[in-house]
Tab-separated table of C-alpha atoms in Angstrom:
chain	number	residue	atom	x	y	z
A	29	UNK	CA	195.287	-54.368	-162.612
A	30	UNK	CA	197.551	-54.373	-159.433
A	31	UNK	CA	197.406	-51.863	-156.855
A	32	UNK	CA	200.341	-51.081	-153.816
A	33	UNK	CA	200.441	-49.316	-150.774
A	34	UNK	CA	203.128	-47.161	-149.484
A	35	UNK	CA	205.264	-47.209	-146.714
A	36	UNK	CA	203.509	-43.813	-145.650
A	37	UNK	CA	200.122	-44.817	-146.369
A	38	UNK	CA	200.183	-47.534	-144.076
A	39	UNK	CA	201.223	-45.175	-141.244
A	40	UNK	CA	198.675	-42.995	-142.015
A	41	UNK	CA	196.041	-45.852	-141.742
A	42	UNK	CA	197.270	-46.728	-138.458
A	43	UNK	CA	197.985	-42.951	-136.687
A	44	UNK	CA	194.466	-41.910	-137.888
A	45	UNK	CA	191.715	-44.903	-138.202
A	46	UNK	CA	188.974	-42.027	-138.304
A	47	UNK	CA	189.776	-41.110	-141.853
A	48	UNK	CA	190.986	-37.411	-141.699
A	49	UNK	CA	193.229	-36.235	-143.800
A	50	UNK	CA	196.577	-35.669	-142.223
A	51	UNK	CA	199.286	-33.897	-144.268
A	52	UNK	CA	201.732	-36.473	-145.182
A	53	UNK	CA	206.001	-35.751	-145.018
A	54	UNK	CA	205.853	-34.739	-148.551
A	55	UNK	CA	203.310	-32.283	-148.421
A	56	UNK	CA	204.943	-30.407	-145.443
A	57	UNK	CA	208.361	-30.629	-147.697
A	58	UNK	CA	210.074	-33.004	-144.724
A	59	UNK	CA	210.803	-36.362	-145.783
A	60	UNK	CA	211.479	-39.475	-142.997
A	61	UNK	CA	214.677	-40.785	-143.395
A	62	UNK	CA	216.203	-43.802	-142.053
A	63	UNK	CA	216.866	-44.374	-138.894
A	64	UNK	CA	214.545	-41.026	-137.114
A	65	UNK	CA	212.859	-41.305	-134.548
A	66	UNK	CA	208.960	-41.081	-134.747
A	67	UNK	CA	206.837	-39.665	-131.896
A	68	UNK	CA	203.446	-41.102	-132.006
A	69	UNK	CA	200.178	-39.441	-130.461
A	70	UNK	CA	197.274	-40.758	-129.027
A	71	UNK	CA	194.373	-40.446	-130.667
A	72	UNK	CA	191.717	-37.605	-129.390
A	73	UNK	CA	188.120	-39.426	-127.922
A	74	UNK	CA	185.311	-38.314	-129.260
A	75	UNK	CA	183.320	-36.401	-126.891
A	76	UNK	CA	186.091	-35.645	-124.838
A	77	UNK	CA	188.309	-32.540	-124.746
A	78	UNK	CA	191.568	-33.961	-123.118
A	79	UNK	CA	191.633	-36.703	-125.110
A	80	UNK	CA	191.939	-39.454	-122.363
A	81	UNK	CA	189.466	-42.125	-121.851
A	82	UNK	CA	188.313	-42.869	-118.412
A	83	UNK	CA	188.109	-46.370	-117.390
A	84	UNK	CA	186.109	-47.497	-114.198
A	85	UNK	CA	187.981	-48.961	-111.447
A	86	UNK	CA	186.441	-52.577	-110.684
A	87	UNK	CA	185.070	-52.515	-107.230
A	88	UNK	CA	185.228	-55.928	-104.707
A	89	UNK	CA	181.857	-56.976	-103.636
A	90	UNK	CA	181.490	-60.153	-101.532
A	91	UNK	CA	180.593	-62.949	-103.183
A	92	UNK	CA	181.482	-66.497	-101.021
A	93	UNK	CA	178.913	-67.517	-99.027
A	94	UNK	CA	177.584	-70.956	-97.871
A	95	UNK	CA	177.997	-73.151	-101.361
A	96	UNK	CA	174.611	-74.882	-100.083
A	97	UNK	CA	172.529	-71.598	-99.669
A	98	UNK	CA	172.678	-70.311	-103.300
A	99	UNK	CA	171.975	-73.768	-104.873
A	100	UNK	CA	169.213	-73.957	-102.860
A	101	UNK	CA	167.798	-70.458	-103.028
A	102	UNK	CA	168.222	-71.076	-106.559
A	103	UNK	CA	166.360	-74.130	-106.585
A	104	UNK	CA	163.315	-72.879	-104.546
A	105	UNK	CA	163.566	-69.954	-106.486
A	106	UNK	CA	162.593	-71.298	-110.243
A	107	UNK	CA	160.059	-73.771	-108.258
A	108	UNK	CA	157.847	-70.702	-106.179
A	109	UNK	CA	158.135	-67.056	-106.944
A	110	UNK	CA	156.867	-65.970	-103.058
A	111	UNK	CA	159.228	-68.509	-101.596
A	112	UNK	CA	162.065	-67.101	-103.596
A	113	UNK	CA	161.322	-63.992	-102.358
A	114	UNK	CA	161.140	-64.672	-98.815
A	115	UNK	CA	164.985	-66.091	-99.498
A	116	UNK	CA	165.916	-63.037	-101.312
A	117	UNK	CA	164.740	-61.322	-98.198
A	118	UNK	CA	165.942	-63.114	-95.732
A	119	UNK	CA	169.379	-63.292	-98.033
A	120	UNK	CA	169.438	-59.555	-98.174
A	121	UNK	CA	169.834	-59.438	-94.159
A	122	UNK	CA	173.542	-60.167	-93.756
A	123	UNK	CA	176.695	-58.916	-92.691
A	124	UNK	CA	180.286	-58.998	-95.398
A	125	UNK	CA	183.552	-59.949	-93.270
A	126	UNK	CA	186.104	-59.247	-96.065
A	127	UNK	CA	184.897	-61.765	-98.574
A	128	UNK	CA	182.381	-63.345	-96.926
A	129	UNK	CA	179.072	-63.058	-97.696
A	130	UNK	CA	176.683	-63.890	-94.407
A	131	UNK	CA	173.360	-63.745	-94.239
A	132	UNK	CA	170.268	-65.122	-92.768
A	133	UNK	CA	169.103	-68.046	-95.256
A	134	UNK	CA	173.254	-68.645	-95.152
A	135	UNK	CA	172.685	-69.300	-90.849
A	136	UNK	CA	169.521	-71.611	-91.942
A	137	UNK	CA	170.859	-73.758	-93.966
A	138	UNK	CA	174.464	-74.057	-92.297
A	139	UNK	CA	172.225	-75.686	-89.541
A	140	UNK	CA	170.142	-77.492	-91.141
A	141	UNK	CA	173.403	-79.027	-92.989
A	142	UNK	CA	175.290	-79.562	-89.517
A	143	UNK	CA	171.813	-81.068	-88.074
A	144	UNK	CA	171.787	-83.318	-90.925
A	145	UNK	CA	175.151	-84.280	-90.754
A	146	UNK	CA	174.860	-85.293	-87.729
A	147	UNK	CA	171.609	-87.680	-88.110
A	148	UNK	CA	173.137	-89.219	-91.050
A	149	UNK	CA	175.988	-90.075	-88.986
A	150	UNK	CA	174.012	-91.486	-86.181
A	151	UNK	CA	171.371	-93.441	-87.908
A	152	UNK	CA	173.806	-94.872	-90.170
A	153	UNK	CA	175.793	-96.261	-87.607
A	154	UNK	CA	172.763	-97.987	-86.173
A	155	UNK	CA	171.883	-99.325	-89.234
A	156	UNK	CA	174.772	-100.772	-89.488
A	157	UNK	CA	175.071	-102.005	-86.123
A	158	UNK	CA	172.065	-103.987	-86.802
A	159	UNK	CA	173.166	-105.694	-90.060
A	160	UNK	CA	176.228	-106.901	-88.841
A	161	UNK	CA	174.328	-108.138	-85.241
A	162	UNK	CA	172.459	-110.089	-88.296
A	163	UNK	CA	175.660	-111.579	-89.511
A	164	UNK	CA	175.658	-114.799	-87.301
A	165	UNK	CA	179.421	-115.785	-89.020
A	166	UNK	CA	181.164	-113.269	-87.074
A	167	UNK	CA	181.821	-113.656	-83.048
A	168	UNK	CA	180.794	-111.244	-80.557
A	169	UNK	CA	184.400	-109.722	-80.616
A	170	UNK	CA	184.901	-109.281	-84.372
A	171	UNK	CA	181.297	-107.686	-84.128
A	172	UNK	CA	182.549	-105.228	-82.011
A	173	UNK	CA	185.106	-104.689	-83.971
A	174	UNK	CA	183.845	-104.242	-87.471
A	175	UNK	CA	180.986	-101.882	-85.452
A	176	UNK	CA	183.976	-99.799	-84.331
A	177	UNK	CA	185.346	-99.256	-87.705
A	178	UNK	CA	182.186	-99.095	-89.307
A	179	UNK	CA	181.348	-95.704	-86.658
A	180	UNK	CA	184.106	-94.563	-88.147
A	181	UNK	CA	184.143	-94.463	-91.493
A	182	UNK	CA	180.463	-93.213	-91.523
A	183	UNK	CA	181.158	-90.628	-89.543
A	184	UNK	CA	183.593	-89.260	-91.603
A	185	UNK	CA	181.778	-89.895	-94.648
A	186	UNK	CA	179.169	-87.516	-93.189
A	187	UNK	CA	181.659	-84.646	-92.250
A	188	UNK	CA	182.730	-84.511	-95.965
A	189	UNK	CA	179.777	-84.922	-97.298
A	190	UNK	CA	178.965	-81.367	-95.092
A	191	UNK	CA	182.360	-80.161	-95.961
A	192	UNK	CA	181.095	-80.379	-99.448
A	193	UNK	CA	177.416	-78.765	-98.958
A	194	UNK	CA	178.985	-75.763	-97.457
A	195	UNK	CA	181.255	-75.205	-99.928
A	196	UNK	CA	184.472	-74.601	-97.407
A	197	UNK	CA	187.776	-74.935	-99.340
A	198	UNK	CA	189.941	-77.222	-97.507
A	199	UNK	CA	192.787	-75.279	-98.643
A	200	UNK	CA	192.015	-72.780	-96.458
A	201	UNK	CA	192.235	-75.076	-93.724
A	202	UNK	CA	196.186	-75.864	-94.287
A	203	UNK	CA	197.068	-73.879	-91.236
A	204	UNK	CA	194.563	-74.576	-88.836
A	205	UNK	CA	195.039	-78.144	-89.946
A	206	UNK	CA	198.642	-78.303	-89.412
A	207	UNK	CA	197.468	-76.720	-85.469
A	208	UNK	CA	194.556	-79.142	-85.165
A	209	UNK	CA	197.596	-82.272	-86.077
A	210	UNK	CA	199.838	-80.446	-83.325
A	211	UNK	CA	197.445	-80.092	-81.019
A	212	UNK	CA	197.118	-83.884	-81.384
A	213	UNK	CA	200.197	-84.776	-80.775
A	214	UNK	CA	200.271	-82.851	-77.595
A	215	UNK	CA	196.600	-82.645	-75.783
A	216	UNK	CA	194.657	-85.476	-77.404
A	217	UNK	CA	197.813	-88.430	-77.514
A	218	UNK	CA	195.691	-90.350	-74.750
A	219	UNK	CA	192.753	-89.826	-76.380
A	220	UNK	CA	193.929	-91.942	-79.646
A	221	UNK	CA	196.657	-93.756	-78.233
A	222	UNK	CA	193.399	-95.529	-76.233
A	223	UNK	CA	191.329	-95.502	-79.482
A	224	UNK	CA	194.349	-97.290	-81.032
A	225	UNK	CA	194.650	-99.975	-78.033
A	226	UNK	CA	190.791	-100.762	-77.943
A	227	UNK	CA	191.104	-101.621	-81.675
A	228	UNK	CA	194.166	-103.491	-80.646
A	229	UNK	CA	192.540	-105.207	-77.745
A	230	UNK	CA	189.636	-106.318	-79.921
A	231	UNK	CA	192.185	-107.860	-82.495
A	232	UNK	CA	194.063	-110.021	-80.746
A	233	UNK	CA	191.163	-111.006	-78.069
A	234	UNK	CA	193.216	-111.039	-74.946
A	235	UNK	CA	190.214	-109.599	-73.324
A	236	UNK	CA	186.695	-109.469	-74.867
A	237	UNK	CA	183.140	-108.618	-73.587
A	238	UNK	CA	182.222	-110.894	-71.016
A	239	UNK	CA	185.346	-111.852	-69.829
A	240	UNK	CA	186.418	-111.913	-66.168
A	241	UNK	CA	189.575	-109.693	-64.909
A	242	UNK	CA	190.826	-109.210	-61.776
A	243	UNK	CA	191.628	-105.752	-61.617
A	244	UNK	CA	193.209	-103.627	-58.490
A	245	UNK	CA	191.639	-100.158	-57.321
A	246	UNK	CA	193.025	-96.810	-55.849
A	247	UNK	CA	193.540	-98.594	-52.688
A	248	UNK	CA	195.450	-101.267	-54.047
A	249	UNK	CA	192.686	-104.023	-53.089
A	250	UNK	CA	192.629	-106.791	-55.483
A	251	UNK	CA	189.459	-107.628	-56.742
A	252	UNK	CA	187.492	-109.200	-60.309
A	253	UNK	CA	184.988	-108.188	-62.390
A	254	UNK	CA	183.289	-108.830	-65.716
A	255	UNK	CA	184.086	-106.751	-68.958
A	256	UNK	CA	180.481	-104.936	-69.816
A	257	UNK	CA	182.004	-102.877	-72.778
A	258	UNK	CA	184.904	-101.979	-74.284
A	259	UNK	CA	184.482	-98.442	-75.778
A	260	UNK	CA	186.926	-95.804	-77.820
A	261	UNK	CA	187.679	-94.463	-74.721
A	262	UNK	CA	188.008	-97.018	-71.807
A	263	UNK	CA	187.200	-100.422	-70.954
A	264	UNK	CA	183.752	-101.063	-68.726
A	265	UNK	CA	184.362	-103.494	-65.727
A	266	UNK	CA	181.247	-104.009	-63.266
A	267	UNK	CA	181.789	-105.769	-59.795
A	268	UNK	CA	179.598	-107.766	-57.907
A	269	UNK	CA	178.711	-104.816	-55.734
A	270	UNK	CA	177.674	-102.865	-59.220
A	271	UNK	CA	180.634	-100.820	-58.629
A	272	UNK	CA	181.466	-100.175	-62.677
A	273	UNK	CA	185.236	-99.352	-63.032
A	274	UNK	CA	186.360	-97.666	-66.633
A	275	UNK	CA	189.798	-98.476	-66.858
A	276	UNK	CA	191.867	-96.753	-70.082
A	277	UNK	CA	192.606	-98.796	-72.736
A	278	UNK	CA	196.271	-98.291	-72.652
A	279	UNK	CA	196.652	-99.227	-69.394
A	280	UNK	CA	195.196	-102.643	-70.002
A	281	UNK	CA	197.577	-102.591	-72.973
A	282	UNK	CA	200.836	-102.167	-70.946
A	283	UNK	CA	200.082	-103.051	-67.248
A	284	UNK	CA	199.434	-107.150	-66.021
A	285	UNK	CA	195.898	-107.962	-66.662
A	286	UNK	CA	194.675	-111.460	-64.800
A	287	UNK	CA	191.982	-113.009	-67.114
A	288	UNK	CA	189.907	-115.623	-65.526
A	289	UNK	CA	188.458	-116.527	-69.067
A	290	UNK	CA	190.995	-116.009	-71.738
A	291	UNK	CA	191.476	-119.781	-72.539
A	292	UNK	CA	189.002	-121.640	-70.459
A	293	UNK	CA	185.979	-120.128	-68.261
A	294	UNK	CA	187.165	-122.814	-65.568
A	295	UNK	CA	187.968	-121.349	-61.862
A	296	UNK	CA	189.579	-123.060	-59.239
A	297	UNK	CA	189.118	-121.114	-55.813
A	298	UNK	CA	190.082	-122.268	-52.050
A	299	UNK	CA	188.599	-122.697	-49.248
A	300	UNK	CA	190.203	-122.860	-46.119
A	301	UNK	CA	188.945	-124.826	-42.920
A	302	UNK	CA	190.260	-125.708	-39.663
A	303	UNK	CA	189.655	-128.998	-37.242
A	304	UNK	CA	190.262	-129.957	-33.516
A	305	UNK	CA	193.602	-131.858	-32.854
A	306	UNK	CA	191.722	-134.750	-31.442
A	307	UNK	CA	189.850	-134.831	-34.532
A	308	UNK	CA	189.817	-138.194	-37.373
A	309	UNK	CA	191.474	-135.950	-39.981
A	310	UNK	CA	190.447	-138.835	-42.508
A	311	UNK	CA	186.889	-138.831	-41.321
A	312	UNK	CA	186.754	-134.630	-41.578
A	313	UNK	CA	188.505	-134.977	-45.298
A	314	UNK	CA	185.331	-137.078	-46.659
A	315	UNK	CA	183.013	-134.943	-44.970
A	316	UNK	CA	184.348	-131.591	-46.395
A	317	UNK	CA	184.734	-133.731	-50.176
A	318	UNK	CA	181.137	-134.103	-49.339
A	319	UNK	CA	180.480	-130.729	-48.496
A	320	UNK	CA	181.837	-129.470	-51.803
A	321	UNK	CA	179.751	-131.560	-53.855
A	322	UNK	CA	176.898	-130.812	-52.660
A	323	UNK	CA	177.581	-127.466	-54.217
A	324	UNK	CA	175.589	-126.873	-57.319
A	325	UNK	CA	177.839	-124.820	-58.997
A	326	UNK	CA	180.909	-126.732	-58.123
A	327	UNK	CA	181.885	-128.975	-61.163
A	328	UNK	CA	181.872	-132.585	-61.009
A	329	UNK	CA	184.828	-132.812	-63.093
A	330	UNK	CA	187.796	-131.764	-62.328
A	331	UNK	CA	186.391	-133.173	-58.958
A	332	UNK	CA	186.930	-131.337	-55.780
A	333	UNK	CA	189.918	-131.749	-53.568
A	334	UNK	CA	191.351	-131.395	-49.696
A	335	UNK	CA	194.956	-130.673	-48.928
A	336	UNK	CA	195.936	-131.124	-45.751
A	337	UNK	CA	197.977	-126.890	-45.267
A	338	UNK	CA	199.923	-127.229	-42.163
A	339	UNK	CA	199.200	-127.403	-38.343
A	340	UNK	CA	198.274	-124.241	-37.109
A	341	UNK	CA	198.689	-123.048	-33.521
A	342	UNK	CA	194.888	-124.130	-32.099
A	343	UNK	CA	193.670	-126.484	-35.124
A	344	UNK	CA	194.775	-128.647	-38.220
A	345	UNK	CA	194.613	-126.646	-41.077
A	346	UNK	CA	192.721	-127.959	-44.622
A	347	UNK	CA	191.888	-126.584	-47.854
A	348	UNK	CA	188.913	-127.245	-50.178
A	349	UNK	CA	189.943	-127.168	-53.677
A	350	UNK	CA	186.799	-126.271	-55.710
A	351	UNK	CA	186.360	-125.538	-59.603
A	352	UNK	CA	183.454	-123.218	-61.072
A	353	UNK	CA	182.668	-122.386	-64.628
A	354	UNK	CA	181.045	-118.954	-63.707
A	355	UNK	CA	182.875	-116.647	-62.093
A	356	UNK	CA	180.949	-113.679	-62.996
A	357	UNK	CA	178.314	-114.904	-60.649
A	358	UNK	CA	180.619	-114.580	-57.773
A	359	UNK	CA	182.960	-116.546	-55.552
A	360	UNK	CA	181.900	-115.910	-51.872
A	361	UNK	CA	178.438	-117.576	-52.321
A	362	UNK	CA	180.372	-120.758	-53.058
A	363	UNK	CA	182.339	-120.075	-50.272
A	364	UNK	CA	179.599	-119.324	-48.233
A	365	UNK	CA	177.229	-122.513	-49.497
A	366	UNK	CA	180.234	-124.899	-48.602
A	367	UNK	CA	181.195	-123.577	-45.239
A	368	UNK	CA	177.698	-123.216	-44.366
A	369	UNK	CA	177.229	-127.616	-45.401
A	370	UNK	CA	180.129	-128.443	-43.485
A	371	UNK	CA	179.187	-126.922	-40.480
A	372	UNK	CA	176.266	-129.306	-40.123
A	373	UNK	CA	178.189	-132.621	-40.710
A	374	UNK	CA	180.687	-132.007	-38.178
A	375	UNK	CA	177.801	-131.184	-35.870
A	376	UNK	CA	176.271	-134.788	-36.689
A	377	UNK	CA	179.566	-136.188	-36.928
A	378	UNK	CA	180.654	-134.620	-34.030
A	379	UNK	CA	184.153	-133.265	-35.488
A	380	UNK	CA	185.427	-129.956	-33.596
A	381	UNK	CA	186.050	-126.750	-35.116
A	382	UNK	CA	188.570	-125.624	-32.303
A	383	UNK	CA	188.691	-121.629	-30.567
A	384	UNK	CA	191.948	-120.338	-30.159
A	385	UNK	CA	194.112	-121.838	-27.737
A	386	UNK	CA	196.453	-120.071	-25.666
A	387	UNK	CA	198.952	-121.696	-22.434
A	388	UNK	CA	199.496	-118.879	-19.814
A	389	UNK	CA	202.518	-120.007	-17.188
A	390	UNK	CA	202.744	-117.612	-13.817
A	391	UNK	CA	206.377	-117.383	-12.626
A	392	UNK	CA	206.090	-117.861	-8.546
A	393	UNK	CA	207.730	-114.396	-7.005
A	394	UNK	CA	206.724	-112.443	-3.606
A	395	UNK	CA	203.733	-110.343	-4.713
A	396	UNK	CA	202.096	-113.325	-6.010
A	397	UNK	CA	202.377	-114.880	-3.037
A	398	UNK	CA	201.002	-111.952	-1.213
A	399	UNK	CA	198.251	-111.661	-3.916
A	400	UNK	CA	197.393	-115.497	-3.077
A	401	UNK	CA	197.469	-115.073	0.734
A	402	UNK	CA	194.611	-111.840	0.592
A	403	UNK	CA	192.551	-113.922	-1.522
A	404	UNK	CA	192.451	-116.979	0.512
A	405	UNK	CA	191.787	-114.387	3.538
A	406	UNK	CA	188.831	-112.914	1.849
A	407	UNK	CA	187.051	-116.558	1.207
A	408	UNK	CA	183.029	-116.687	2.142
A	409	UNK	CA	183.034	-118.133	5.667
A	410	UNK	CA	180.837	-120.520	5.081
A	411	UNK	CA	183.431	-122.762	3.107
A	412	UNK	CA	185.912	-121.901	5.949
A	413	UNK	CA	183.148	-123.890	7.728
A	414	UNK	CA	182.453	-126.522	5.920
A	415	UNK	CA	186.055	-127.405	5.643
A	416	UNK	CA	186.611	-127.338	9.603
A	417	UNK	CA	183.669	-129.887	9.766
């Protein structure tokens, strides 16, 4: 047994679904042809006289907040009922800025986060510093260089690691991003162009901890020092006065730098000495040989030496060639300790150390003369005299 459907039963299934009896083309003696247009009616809802349902419009309620808070809220929550409600409370006290959701427990725990942060960051770079100061393979220069980039990285391993707990979408951050980059390039160039050079610096080892510079300051005086530190900033340099000089990286990157101990700690200074015309210049050359050796920081070997300079207006000039292996312990004591030796062998020895020596000639004219004659006039009688008897 086969059953159909009709054309008109099928629109009568669709323009009334509740059932009711709707009188059909036929019945009302008006037959749809081909090609007329239908107008179709909405349906009547039940319950409601005009026929129009009335759909709520969705409202916007803020719902980011910190990503960190809700987990943990959450968390504390299913563990301890009273907890959880102190955190509903204290969640319930908060302020919406457009989509943001900011409360109390959100202030809490963006704090804690940051404080966090920030001690993972430092006590992992300690830790680290200490392993690799256990790491005897590496010199003190690499060490300071793998501690550098070691700082680094951990560092910013902890600000995305807090980037992550609070749930901020980088995204957002495009534009201030593209500012923070420009603001880079214009205010903070020095900043990382030093960075850049200490990290350079440490590379190559033209200059290292512990090495001694001669380095020039605002008054143009020359003068050396020893390298304490070299940091992401600027370059440590203490004197022997304790005068500590941070100098940029860059500018020991592009100006001279004099390095007493790049290639070899040894340090030849002069000192200069001076001796009577009527002097043995051999005799004074052995002494002030002597003199130097008797030194104890001057090195044996390369020995000390004297070269005869040039003959100055009141003495014979000399200079004591001297070589030191520790230069960060000063030159003038050296100076001092060798002066200070030769003075007493050319006292025994009798060898002069000459003053100044000037020739004055007085040209003969008439108030000289006249000068002269009053002086002679004003003589003590008593050698007037003596010369009469």
């Amino acid at each position: 047994m086969s059953s159909s459907i009709s054309p008109n039963a099928a629109t009568d299934a669709v323009l009334n679904p509740q059932g009711e009896e709707t009188p059909s083309p036929e019945a009302s003696g008006e037959a749809l042809q081909a090609g007329e247009q239908v107008i179709l009616q909405p349906v009547p809802g039940e319950g409601d006289g005009s026929g129009a349902v009335a759909t709520p419009a969705p409202t916007a309620e803020p719902t980011d907040s910190v990503k960190a808070a809700d987990e943990l809220a959450q968390a504390v929550g299913e563990q301890s009922q009273t907890i959880g409600d102190v955190i509903q409370s204290m969640d319930s006290m908060a302020i919406n800025v457009g989509s943001m959701h900011i409360s109390v427990w959100d202030g809490i725990v963006f704090l804690a986060v940051v404080a966090g942060v920030f001690a993972f960051a430092f006590f992992g770079s300690k830790l680290a510093h200490i392993g690799l100061a256990r790491v005897t393979r590496l010199d003190q220069t690499r060490r300071l260089l793998a501690e550098k980039i070691v700082t680094i990285v951990v560092w910013g391993m902890a600000f995305f690691i807090g980037i992550d707990l609070l749930g901020i979408d980088l995204t957002a951050l495009a534009v201030f991003s593209g500012a923070f980059g420009l603001a880079i390039g214009f205010g903070l160039q020095k900043t990382f162009g030093n960075l850049i050079a200490g990290i350079i610096l440490l590379m190559d080892k033209s200059i290292k901890p512990g090495d001694v510079i001669a380095i020039a300051d605002q008054a143009g005086v020359s003068t050396f020092g020893q390298i304490r530190k070299i940091g992401i900033r600027a370059v440590s340099i203490t004197t022997r006065d304790q005068k500590e000089y941070l100098i940029p990286n860059e500018n020991l990157m592009i100006n001279q730098v004099e390095n007493w101990s790049y290639s070899s700690r040894n340090v030849r200074m002069q000192v200069p000495v001076g001796v009577s015309y009527n002097a043995d210049i051999d005799r004074a050359e052995e002494l002030m040989l002597e003199a130097a050796l008797s030194c104890d920081r001057v090195l044996k070997s390369p020995p000390p030496t004297v070269w005869l300079d040039g003959y100055g207006e009141s003495s014979v000039d000399f200079i004591i060639h001297v070589w030191i292996t520790d230069p960060e312990a000063g030159i003038g004591n050296v100076k001092s300790a060798v002066l200070k030796k030769l003075w007493h062998l050319f006292k025994e020895h009798e060898v002069e150390i000459p003053f100044p020596q000037r020739d004055i000639n007085l040209r003969s004219n008439k108030g000289l003369d006249q000068l002269i004659a009053a002086l002679e006039q004003r003589r003590d009688p008593r050698s007037d005299v003596a010369e009469s008897d």
